[in-house]
mmCIF file of C-alpha atoms in Angstrom:
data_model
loop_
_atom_site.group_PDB
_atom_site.id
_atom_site.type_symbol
_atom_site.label_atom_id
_atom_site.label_comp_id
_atom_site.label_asym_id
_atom_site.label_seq_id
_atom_site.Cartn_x
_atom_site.Cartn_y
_atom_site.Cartn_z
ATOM 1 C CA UNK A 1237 -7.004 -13.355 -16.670
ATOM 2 C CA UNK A 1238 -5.313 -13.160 -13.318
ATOM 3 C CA UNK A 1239 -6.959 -9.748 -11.276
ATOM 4 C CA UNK A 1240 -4.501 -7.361 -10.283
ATOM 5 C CA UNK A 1241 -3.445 -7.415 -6.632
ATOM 6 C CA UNK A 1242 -4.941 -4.705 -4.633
ATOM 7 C CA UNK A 1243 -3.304 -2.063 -2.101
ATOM 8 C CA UNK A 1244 -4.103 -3.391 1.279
ATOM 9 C CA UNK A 1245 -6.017 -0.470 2.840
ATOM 10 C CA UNK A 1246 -3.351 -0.249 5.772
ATOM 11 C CA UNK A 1247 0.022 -0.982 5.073
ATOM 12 C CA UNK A 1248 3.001 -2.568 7.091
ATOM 13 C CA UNK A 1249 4.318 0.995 7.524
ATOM 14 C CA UNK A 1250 0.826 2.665 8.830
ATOM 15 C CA UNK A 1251 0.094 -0.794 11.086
ATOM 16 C CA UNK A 1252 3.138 0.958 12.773
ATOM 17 C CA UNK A 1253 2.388 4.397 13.395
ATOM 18 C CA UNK A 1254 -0.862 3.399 14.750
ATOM 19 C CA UNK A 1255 0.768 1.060 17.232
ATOM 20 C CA UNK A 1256 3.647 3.492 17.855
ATOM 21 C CA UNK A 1257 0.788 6.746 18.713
ATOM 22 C CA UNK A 1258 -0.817 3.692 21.143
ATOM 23 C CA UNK A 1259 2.260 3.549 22.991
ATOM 24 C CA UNK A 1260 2.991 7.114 22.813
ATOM 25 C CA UNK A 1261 -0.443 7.605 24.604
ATOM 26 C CA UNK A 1262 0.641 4.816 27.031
ATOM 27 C CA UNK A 1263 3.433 6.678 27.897
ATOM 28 C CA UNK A 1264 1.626 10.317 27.967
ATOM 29 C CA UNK A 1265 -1.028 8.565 30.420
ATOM 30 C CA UNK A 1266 1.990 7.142 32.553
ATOM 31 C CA UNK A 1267 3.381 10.341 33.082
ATOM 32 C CA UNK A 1268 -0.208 12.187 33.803
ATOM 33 C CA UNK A 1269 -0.997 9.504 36.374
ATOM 34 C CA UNK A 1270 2.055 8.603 38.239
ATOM 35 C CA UNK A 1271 3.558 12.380 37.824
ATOM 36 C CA UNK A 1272 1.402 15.262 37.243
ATOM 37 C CA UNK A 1273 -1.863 14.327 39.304
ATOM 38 C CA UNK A 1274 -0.459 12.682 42.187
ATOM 39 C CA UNK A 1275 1.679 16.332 42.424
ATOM 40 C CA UNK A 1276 -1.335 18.824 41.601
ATOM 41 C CA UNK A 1277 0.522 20.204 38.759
ATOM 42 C CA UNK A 1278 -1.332 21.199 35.413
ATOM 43 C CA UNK A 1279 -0.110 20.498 31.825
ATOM 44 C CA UNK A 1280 -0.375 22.754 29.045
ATOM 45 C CA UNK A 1281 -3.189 23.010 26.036
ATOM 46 C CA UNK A 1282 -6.493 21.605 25.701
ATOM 47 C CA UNK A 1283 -5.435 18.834 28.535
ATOM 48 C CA UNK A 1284 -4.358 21.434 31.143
ATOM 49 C CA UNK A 1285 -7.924 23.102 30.842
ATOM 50 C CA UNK A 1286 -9.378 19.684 31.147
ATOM 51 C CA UNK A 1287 -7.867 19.195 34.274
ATOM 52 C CA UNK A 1288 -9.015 22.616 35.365
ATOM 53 C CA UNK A 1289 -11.967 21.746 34.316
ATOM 54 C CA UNK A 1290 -12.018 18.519 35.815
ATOM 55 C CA UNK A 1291 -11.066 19.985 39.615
ATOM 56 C CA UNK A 1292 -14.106 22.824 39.358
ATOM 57 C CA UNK A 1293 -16.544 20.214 39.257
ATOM 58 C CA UNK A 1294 -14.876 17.901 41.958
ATOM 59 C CA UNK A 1295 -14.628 21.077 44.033
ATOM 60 C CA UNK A 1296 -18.742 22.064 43.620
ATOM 61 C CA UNK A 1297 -19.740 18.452 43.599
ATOM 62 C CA UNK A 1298 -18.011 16.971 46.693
ATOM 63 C CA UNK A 1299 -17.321 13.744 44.669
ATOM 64 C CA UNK A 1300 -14.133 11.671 45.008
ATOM 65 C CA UNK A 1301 -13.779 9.660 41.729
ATOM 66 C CA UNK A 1302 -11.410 6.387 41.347
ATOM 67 C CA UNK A 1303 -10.605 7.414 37.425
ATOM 68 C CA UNK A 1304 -9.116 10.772 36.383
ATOM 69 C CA UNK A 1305 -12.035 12.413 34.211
ATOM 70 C CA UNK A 1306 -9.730 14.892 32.761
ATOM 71 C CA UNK A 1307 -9.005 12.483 30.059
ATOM 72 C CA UNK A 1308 -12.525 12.074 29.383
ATOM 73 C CA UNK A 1309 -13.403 16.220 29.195
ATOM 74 C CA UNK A 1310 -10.243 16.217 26.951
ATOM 75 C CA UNK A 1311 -11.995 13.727 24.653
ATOM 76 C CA UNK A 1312 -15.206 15.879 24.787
ATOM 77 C CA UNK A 1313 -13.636 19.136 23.979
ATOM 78 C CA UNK A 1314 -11.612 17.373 21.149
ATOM 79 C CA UNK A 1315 -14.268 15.459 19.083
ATOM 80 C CA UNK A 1316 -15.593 19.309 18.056
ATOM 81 C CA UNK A 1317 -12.034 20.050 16.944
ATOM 82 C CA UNK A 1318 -11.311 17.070 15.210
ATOM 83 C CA UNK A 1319 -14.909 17.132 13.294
ATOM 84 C CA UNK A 1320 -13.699 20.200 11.971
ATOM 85 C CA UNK A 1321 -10.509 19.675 10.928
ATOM 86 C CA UNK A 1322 -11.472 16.541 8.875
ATOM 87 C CA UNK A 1323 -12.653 19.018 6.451
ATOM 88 C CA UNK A 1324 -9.745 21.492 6.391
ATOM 89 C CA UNK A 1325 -6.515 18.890 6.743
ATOM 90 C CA UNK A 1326 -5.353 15.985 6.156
ATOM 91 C CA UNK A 1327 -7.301 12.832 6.924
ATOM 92 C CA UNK A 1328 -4.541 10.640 8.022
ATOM 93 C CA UNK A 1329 -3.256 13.416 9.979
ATOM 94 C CA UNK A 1330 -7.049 13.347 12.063
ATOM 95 C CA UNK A 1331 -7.277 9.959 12.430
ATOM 96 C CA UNK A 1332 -3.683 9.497 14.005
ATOM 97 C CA UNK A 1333 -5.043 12.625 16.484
ATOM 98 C CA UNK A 1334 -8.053 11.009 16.840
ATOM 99 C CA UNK A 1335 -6.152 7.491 17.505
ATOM 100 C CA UNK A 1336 -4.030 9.518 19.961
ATOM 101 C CA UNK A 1337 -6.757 11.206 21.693
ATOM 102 C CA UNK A 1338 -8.471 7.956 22.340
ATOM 103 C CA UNK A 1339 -5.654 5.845 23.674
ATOM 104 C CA UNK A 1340 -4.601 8.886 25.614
ATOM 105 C CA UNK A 1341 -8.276 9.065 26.979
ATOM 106 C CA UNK A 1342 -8.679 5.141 27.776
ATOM 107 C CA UNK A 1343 -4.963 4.819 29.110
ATOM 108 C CA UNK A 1344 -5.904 7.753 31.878
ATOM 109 C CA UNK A 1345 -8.809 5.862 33.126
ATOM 110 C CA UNK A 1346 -7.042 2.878 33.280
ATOM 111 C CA UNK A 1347 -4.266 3.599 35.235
ATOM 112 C CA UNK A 1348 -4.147 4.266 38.944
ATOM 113 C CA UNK A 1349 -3.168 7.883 40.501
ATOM 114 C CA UNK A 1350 -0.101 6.629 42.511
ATOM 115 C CA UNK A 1351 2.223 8.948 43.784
ATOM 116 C CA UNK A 1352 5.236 6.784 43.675
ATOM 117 C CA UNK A 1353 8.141 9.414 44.292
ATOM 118 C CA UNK A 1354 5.818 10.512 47.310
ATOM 119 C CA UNK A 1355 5.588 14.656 46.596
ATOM 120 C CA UNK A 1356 8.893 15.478 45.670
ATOM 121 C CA UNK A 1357 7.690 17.917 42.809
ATOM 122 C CA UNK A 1358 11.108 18.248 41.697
ATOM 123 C CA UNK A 1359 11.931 14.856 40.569
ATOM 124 C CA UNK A 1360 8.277 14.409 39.790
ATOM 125 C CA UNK A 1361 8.032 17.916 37.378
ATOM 126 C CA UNK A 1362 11.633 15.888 35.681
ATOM 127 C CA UNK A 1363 10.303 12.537 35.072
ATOM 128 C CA UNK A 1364 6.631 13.286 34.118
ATOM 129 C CA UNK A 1365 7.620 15.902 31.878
ATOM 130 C CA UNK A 1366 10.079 13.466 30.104
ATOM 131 C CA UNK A 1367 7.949 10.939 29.913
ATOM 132 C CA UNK A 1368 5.113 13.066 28.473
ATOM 133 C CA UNK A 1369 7.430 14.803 26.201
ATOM 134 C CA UNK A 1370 8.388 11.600 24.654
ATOM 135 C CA UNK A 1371 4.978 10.497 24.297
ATOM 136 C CA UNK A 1372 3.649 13.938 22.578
ATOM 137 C CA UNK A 1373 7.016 13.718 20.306
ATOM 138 C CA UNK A 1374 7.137 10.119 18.813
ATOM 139 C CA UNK A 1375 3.233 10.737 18.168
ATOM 140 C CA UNK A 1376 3.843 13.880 15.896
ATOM 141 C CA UNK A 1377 6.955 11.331 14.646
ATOM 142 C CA UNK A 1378 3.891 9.010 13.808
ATOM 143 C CA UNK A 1379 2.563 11.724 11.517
ATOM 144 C CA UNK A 1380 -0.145 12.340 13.928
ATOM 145 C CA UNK A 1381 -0.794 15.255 17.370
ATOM 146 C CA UNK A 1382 -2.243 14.649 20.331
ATOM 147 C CA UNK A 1383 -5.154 16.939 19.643
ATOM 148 C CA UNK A 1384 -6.248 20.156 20.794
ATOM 149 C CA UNK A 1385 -4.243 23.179 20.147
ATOM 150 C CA UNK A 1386 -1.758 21.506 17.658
ATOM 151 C CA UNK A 1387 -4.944 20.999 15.792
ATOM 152 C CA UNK A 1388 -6.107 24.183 16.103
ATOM 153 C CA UNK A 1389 -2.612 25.547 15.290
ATOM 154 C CA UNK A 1390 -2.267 23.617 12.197
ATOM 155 C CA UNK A 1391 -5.698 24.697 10.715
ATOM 156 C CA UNK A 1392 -4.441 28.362 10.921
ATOM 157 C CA UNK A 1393 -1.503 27.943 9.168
ATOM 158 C CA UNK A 1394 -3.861 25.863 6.312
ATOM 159 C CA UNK A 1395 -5.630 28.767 5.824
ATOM 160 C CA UNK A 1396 -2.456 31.370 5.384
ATOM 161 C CA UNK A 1397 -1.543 32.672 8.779
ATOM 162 C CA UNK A 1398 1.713 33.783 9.686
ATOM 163 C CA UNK A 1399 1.414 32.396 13.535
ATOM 164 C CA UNK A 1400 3.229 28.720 14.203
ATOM 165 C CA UNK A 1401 1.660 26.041 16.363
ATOM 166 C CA UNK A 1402 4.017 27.069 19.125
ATOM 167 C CA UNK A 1403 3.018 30.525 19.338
ATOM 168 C CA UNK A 1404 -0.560 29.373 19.562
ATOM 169 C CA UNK A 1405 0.397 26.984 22.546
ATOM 170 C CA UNK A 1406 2.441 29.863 23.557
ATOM 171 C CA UNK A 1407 -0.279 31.848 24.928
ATOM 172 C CA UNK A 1408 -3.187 29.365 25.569
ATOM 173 C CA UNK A 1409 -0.718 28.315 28.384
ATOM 174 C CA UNK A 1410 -0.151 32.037 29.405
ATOM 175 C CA UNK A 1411 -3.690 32.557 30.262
ATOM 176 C CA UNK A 1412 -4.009 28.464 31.456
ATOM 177 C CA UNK A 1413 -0.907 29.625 33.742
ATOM 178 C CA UNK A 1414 -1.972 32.714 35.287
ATOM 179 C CA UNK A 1415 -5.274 30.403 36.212
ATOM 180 C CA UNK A 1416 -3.224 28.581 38.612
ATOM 181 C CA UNK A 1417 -1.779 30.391 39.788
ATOM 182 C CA UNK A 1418 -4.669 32.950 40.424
ATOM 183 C CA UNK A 1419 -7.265 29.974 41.562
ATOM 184 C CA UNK A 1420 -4.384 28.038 43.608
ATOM 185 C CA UNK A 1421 -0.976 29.425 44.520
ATOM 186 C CA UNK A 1422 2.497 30.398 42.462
ATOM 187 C CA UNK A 1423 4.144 27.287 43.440
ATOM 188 C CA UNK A 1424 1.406 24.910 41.596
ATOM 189 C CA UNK A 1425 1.657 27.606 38.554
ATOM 190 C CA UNK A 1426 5.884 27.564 38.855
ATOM 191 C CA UNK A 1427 6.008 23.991 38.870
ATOM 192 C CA UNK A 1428 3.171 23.370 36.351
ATOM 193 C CA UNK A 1429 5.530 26.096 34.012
ATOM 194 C CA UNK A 1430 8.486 23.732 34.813
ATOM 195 C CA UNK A 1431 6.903 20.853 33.667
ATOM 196 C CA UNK A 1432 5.736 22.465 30.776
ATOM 197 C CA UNK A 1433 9.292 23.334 29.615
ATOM 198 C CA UNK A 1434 11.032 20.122 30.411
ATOM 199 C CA UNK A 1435 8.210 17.733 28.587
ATOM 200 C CA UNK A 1436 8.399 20.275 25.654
ATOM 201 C CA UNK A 1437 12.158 20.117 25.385
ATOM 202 C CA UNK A 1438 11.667 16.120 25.291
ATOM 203 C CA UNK A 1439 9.533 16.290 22.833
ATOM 204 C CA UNK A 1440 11.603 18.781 20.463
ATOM 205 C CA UNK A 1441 14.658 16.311 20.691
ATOM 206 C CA UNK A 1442 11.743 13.594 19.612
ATOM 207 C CA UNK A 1443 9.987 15.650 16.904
ATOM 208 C CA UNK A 1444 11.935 18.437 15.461
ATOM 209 C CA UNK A 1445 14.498 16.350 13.434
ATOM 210 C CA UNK A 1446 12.107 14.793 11.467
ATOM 211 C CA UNK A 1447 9.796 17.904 10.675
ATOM 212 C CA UNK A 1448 12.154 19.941 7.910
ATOM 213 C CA UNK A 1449 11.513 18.174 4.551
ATOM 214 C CA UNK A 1450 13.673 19.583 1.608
ATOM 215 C CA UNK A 1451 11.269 19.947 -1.469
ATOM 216 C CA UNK A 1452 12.878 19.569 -5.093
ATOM 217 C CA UNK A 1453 10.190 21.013 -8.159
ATOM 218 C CA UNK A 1454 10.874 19.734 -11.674
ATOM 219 C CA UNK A 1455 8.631 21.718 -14.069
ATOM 220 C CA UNK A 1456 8.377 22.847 -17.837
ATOM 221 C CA UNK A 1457 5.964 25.420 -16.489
ATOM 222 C CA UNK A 1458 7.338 29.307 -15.333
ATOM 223 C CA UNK A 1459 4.449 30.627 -13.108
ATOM 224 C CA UNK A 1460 5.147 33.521 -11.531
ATOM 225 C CA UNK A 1461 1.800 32.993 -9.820
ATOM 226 C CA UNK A 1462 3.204 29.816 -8.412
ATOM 227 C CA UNK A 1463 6.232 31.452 -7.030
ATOM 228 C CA UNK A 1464 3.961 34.219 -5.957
ATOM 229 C CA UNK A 1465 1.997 31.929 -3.698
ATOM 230 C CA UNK A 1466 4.775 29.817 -2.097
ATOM 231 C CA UNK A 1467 6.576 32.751 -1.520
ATOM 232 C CA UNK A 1468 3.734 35.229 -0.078
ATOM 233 C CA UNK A 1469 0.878 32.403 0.843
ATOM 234 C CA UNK A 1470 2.776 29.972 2.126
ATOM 235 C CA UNK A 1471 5.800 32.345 3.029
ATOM 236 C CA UNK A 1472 8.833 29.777 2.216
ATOM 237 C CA UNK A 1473 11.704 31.250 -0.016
ATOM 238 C CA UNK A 1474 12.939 29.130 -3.440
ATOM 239 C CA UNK A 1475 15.803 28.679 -5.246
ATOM 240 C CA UNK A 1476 15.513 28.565 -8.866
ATOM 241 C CA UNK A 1477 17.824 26.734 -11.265
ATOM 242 C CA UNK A 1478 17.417 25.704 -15.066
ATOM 243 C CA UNK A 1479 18.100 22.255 -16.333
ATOM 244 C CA UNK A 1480 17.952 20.066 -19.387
ATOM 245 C CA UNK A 1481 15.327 17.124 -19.072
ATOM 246 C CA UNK A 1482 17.909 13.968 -20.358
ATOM 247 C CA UNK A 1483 15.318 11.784 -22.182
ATOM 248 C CA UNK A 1484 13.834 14.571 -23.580
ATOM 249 C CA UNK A 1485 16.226 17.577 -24.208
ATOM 250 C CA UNK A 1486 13.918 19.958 -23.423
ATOM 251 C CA UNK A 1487 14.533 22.763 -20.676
ATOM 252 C CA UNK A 1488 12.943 22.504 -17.504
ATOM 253 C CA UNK A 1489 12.943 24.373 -14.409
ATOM 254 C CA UNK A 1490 13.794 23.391 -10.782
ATOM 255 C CA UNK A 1491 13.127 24.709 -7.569
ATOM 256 C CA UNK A 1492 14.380 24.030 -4.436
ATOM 257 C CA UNK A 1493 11.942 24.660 -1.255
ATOM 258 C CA UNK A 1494 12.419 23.765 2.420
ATOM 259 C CA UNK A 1495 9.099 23.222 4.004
ATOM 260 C CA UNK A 1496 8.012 21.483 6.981
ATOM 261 C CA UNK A 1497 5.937 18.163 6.840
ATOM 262 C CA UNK A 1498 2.552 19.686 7.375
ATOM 263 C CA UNK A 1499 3.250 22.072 4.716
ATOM 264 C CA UNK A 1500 3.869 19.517 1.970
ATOM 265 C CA UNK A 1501 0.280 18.682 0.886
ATOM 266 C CA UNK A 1502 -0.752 22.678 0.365
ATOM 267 C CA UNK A 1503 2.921 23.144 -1.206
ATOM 268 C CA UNK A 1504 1.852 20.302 -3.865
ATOM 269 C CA UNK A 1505 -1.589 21.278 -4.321
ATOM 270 C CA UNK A 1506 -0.202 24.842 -4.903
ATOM 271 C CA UNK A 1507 2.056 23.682 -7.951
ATOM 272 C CA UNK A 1508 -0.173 20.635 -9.231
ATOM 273 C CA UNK A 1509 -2.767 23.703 -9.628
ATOM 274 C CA UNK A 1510 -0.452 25.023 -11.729
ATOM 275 C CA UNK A 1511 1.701 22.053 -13.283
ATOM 276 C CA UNK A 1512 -0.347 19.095 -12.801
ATOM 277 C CA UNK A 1513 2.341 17.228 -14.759
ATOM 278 C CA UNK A 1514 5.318 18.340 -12.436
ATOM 279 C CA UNK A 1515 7.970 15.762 -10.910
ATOM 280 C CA UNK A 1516 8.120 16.514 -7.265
ATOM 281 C CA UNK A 1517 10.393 15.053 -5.040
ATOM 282 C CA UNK A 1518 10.488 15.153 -1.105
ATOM 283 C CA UNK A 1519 12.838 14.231 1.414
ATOM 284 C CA UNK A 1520 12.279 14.136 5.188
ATOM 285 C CA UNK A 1521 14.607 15.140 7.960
ATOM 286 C CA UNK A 1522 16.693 17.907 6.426
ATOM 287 C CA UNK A 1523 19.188 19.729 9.229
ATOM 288 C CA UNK A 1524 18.868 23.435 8.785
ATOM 289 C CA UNK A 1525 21.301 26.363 9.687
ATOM 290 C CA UNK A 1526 20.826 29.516 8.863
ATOM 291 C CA UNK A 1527 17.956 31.671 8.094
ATOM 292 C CA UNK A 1528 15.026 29.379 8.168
ATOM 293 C CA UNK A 1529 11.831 30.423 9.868
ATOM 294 C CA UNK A 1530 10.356 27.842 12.093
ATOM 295 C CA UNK A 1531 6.620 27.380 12.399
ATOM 296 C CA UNK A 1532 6.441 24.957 14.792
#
């Protein structure tokens, strides 16, 4: 009797996000090292504090290192994070991160700190922020984040809260921000800001038209305790139709819920708890006008 064939453990499709988060952190690093260092600027979340980190103890040590260690601290303060959310999300989701976070990390102490555009903090705060914008947005295209307070973002709005990822960035950089430009000067803060903005617009033209997934519900089941919780615990509205189920003639309901991609494994376990026999069909990369609230 021939043995069925078995699911390779990685497919074609995953072989491809893992190599497309490598380059991603390739092209992060590039813009870090050839950009943002060189310049004296600071980038936002867990990386910006790294590098804060990372200038305290070259300023009390005296030490004049060949490799950026910022990458490394990053790493540090990450592991922590990602231990942590391997129990609250999903797995896949922490292993691209953790992918990202590594590549990131080795890429930065690979590369050489070369100021090739020679201080102009202009063109530099452009090109560095592109480039880093592209490589934080095709990694969350991957299915994966770069770590820190995405992370830490995403495991609040697992466990109900009404914030979004980008108001948690939001204000880490605030008080990351007003450390520059307390500890150095405004320019180094104004620039740092600039960057910030121009890497993050990069990355939304990347990321955010693949992050709406339309969510269609086929279910024989009425719960108003399932509506209850998609509508108050996981605060996305539904539309509600009634159909006729063709093979079998028998009524069923539908609903119709736009969610983004990190909400789509609590959205299913929410109506599998109720229906585990419901038909649920998702599709990625929905355009949305209208009133839609975004989360990330």
């Amino acid at each position: 009797m021939q043995e069925p064939l078995q699911k390779p453990a990685f497919s074609k499709q995953a072989l491809l996000h893992c190599a497309g988060i490598v380059g991603a952190g390739l092209l992060y690093s590039l813009g870090i090292n050839l950009f943002v260092v060189p310049t004296g600027l600071y980038t936002g979340g867990i990386m910006g504090f790294a590098q804060l980190l990372r200038t305290l103890f070259l300023h009390l040590t005296g030490l004049e290192l060949k490799i950026d260690i910022a990458g490394i601290i990053n790493y540090a303060i990450n592991l922590p994070i990602l231990c942590i959310a391997w129990k609250q999300l999903d797995h896949r989701v922490v292993f691209k991160t953790l992918l990202s976070v590594t590549s990131t990390t080795v890429f930065m102490s690979l590369i050489p700190r070369t100021d090739i555009l020679h201080g102009d903090q202009l063109a530099e705060c452009l090109i560095g922020g592109i480039l880093c914008g592209c490589g934080i947005g095709i990694t969350l295209w991957m299915g994966g984040t770069t770590g820190g307070m995405d992370v830490i973002g995403m495991m609040l709005i697992k466990k109900g809260s009404h914030t979004s990822i980008g108001h948690v960035n939001l204000f880490w950089n605030m008080a990351l921000y007003a450390i520059c430009a307390a500890a150095f000067n405004l320019s180094t803060a104004i620039y740092s800001i600039l960057f910030s903005f121009i890497s993050t617009t990069a990355m939304d033209k990347l990321h955010m038209q693949n992050i709406n997934v339309e969510v269609t519900v086929v279910t024989k089941v009425l719960s108003p305790e399932m509506e209850h919780e998609i509508l108050v615990d996981l605060h996305r509205g539904i539309t509600r139709y009634e159909g006729i189920g063709e093979y079998t003639g028998e009524p069923v309901h539908i609903f119709y819920i736009l969610v983004t991609k990190y909400e789509i494994s609590r959205l299913r376990a929410i109506v599998c708890k109720h229906d585990p026999h419901a038909f649920i069909v998702a599709k990625d990369g929905a355009v949305v006008y209208g009133n839609y609230k975004r989360k990330l």
